[in-house]
mmCIF file of C-alpha atoms and ligand atoms in Angstrom:
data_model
loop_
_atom_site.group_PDB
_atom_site.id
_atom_site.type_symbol
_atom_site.label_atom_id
_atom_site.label_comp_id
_atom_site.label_asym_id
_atom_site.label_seq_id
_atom_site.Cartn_x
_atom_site.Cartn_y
_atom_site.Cartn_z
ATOM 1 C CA UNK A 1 -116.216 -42.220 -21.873
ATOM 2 C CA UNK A 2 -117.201 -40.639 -24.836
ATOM 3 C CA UNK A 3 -119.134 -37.350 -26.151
ATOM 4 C CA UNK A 4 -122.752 -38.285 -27.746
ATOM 5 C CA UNK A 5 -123.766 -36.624 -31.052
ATOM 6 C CA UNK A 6 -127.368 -34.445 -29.834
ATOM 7 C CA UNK A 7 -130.253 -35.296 -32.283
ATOM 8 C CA UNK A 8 -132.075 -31.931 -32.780
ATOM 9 C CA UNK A 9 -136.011 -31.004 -34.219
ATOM 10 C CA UNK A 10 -137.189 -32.392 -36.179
ATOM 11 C CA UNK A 11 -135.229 -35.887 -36.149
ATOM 12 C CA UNK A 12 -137.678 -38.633 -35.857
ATOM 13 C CA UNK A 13 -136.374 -40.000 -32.955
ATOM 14 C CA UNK A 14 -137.308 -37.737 -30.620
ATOM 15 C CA UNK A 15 -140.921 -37.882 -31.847
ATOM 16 C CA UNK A 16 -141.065 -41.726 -31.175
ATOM 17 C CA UNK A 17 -141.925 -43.222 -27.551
ATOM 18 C CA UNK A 18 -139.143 -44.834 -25.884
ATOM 19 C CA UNK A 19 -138.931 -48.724 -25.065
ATOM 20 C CA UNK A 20 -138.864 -49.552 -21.364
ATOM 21 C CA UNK A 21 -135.468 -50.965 -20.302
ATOM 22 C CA UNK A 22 -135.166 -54.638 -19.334
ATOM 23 C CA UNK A 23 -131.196 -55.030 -19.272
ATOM 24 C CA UNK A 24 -129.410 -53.868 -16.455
ATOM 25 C CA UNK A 25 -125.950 -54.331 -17.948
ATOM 26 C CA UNK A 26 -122.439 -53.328 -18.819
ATOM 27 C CA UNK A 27 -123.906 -51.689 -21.699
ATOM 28 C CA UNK A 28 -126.290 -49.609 -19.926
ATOM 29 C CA UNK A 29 -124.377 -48.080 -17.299
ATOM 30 C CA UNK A 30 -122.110 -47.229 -20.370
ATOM 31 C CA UNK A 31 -124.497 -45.351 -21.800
ATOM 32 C CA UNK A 32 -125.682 -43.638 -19.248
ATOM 33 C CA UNK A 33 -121.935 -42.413 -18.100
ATOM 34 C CA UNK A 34 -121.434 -41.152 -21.443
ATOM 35 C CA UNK A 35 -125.038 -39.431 -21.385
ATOM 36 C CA UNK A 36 -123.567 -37.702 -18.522
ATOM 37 C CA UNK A 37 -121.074 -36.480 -19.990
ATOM 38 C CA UNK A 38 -122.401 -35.011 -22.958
ATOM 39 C CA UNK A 39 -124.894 -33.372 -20.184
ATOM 40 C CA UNK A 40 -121.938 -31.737 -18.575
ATOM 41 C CA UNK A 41 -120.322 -30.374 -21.784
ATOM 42 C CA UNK A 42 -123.398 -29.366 -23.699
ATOM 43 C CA UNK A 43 -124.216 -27.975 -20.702
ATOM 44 C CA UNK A 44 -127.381 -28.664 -19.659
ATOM 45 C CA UNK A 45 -129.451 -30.374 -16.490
ATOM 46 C CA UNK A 46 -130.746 -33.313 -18.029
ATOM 47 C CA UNK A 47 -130.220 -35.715 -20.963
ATOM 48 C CA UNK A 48 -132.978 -38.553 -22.620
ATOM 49 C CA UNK A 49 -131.376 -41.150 -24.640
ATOM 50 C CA UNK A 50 -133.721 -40.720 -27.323
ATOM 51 C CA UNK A 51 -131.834 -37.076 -27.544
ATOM 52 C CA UNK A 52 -128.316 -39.329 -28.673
ATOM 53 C CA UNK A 53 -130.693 -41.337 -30.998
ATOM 54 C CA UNK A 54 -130.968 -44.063 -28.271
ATOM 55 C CA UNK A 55 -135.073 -44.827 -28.262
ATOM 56 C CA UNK A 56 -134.528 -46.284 -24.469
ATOM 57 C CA UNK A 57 -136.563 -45.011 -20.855
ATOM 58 C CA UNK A 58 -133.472 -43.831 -19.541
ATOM 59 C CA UNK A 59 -132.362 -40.429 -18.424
ATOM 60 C CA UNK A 60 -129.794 -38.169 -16.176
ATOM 61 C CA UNK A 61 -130.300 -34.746 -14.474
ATOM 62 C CA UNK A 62 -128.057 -32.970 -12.374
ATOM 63 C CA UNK A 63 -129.403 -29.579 -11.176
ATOM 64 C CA UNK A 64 -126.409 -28.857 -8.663
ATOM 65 C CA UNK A 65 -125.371 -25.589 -9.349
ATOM 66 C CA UNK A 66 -121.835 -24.935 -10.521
ATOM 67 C CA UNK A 67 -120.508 -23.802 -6.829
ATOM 68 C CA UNK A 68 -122.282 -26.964 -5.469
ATOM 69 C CA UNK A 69 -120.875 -31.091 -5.390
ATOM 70 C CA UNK A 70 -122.529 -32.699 -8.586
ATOM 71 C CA UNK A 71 -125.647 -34.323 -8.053
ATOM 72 C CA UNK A 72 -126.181 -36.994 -10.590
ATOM 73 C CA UNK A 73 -129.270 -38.439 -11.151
ATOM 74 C CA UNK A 74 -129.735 -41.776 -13.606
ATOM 75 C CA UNK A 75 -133.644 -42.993 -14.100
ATOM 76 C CA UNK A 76 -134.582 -45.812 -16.019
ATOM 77 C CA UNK A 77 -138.074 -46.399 -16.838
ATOM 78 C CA UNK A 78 -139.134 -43.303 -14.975
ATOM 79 C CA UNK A 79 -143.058 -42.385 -14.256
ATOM 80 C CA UNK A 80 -144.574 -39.335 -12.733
ATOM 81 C CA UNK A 81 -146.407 -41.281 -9.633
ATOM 82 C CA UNK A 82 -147.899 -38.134 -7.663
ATOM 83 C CA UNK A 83 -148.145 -34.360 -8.555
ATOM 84 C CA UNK A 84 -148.971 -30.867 -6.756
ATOM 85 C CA UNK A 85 -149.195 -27.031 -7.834
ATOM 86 C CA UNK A 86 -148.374 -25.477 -10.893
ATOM 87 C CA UNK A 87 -145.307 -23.597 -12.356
ATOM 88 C CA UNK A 88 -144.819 -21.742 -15.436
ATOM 89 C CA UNK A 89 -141.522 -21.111 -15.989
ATOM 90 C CA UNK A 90 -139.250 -21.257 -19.309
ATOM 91 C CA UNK A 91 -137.574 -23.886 -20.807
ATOM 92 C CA UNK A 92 -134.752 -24.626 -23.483
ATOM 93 C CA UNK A 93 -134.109 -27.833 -24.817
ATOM 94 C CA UNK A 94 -130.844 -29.274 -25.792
ATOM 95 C CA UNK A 95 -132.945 -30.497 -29.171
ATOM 96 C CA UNK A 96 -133.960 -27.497 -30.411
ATOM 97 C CA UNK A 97 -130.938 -24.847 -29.287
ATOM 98 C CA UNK A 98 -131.360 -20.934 -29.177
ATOM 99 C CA UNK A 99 -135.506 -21.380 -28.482
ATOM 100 C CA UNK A 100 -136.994 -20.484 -25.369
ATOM 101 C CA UNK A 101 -140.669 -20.523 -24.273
ATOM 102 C CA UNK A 102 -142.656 -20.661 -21.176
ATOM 103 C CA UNK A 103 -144.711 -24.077 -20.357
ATOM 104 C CA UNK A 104 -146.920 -25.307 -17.406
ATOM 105 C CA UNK A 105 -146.055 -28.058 -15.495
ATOM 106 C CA UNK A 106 -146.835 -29.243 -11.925
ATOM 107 C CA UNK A 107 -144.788 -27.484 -9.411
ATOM 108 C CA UNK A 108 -143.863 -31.088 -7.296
ATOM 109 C CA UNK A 109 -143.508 -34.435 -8.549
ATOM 110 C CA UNK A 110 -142.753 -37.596 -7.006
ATOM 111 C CA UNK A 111 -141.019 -39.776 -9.596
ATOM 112 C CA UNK A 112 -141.055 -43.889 -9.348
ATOM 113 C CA UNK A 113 -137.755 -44.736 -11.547
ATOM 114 C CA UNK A 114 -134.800 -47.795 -11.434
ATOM 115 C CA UNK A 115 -131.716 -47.107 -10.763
ATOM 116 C CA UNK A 116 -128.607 -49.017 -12.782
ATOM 117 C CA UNK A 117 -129.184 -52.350 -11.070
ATOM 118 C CA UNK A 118 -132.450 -52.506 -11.625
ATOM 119 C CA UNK A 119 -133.859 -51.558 -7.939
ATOM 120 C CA UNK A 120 -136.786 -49.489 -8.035
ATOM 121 C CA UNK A 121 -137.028 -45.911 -6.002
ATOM 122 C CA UNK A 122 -138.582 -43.138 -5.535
ATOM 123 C CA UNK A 123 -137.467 -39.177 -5.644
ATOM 124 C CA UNK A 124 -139.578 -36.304 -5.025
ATOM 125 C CA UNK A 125 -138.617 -32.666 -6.486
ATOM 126 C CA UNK A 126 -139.607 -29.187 -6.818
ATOM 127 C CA UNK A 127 -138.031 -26.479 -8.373
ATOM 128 C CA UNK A 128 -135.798 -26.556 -11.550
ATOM 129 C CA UNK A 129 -135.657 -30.470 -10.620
ATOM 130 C CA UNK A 130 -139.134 -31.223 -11.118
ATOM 131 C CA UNK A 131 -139.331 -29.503 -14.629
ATOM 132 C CA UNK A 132 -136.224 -31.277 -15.419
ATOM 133 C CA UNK A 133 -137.982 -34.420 -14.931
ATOM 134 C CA UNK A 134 -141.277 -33.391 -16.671
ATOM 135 C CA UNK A 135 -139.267 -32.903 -19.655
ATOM 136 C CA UNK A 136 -136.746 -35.379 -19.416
ATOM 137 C CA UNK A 137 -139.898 -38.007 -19.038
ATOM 138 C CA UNK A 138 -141.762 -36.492 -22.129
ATOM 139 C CA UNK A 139 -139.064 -37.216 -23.660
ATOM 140 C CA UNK A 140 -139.244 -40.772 -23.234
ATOM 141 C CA UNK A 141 -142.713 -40.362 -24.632
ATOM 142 C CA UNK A 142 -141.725 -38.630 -27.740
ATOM 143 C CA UNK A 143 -143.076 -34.983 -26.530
ATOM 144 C CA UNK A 144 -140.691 -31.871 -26.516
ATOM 145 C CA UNK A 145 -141.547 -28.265 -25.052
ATOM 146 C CA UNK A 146 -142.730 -27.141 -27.829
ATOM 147 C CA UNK A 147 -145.407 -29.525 -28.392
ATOM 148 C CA UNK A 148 -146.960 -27.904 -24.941
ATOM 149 C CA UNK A 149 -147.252 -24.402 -26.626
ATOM 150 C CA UNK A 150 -150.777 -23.332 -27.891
ATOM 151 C CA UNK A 151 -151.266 -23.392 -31.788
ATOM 152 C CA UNK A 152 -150.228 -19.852 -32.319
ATOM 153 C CA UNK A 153 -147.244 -20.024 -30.202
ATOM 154 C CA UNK A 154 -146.420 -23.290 -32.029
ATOM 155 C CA UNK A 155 -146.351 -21.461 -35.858
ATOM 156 C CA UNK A 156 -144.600 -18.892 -34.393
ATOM 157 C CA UNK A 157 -142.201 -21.348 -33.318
ATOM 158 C CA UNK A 158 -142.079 -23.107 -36.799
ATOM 159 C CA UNK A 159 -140.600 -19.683 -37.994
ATOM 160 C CA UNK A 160 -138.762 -19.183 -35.672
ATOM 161 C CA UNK A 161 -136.898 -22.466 -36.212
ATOM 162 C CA UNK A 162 -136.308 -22.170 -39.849
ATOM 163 C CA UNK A 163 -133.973 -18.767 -39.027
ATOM 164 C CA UNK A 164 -132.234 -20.492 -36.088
ATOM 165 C CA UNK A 165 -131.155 -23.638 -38.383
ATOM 166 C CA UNK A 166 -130.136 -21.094 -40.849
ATOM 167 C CA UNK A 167 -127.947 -19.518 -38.165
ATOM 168 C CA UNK A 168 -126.800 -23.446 -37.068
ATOM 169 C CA UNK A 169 -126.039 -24.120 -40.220
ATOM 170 C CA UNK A 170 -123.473 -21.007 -40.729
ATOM 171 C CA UNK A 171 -121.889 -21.851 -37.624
ATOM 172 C CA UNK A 172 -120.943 -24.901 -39.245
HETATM 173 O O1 LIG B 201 -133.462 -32.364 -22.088
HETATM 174 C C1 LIG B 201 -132.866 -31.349 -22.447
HETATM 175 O O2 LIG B 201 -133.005 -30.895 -23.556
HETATM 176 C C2 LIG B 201 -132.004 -30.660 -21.457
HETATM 177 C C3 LIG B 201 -132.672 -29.429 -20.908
HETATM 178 C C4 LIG B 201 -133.618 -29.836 -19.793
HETATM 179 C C5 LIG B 201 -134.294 -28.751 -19.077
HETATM 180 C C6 LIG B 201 -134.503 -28.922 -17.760
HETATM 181 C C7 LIG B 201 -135.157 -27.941 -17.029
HETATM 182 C C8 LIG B 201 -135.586 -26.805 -17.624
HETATM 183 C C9 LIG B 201 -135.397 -26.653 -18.952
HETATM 184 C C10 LIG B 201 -134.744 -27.614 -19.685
HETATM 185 C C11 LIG B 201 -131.620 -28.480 -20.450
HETATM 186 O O3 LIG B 201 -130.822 -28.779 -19.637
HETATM 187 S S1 LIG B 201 -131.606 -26.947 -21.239
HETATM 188 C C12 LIG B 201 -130.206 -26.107 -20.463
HETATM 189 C C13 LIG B 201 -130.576 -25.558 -19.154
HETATM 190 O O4 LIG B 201 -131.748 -25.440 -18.850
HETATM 191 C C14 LIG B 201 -129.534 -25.131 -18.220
HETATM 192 C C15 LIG B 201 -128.207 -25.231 -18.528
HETATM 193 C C16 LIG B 201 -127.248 -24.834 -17.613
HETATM 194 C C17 LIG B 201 -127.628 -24.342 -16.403
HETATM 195 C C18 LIG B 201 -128.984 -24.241 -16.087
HETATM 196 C C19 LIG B 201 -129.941 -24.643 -17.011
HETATM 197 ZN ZN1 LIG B 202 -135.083 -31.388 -24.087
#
């Protein structure tokens, strides 16, 4: 097992859309266990690979709450089948730390994915679940939060950041 190094804005990999998965092997369900783990400790609900610089459709979420049995969820090649309602709720990104900003998304999803051996299924959620797997998907498809903010929400943004990697950077 091993701790992942989280790309942050504006690395290029996060901009690019992910390939689709075709190997089901040792090397992917390593990957995906030490996605997991760099989930737990960041922490946060949900991981892409492009996040660790990996440019592959796979992702985990886990939106157990800390009194609850973890709930682990892997997807590869994950696709928003079905959709209902709306929610507008905000969002922070593991990407782009210490921003926060509301974004619309559909309030339900059902969510066609493969698990580790390759077997297709199907999950629905609502709740902090389905947001989790609105953004982990965009992620797959190069798109963070951010990008769903209007124009002037976007430049304020773009300010915003510059301060918070000054802050990053003193932390260092
Ligand atoms: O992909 C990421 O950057 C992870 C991100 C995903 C996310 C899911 C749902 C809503 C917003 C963001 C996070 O996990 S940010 C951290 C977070 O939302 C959180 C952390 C601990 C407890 C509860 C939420
Ligand atoms: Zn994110």
């Amino acid at each position: 097992m091993a701790l992942l190094e989280i790309r942050h804005y504006p690395d290029p990999v996060l901009k690019q859309k992910a390939q689709a998965v075709t190997a089901f092997d040792d090397e992917l369900r390593q990957l995906a266990e030490d996605m997991a783990e760099t989930m737990y400790a960041a922490p946060g609900v949900g991981l892409a690979a492009p996040q660790v610089g990996v440019s592959q459709r796979l992702t985990v979420i886990d939106c157990s709450g800390k009194e609850e049995e973890a709930q682990l969820l892997v997807m590869v090649n994950p696709e928003v089948i079905a959709e209902e309602g709306e929610s507008y709720e905000e969002e922070g990104c593991l990407s782009v730390p210490e921003y926060y900003a509301s974004v619309t998304r559909a309030a339900k999803v059902q969510v066609r994915f493969q698990d580790l051996t390759g077997t297709e299924r199907i999950v629905e959620a609502e709740g902090l679940a389905a947001i989790a797997c609105q953004h982990e998907i965009d992620h797959l498809d190069g798109i963070l939060f951010v990008d769903h903010l209007s124009p002037l929400k976007r430049s304020m943004f773009r300010k915003k950041w510059k301060k918070i990697q000054e802050h990053l950077s003193e932390q260092m």
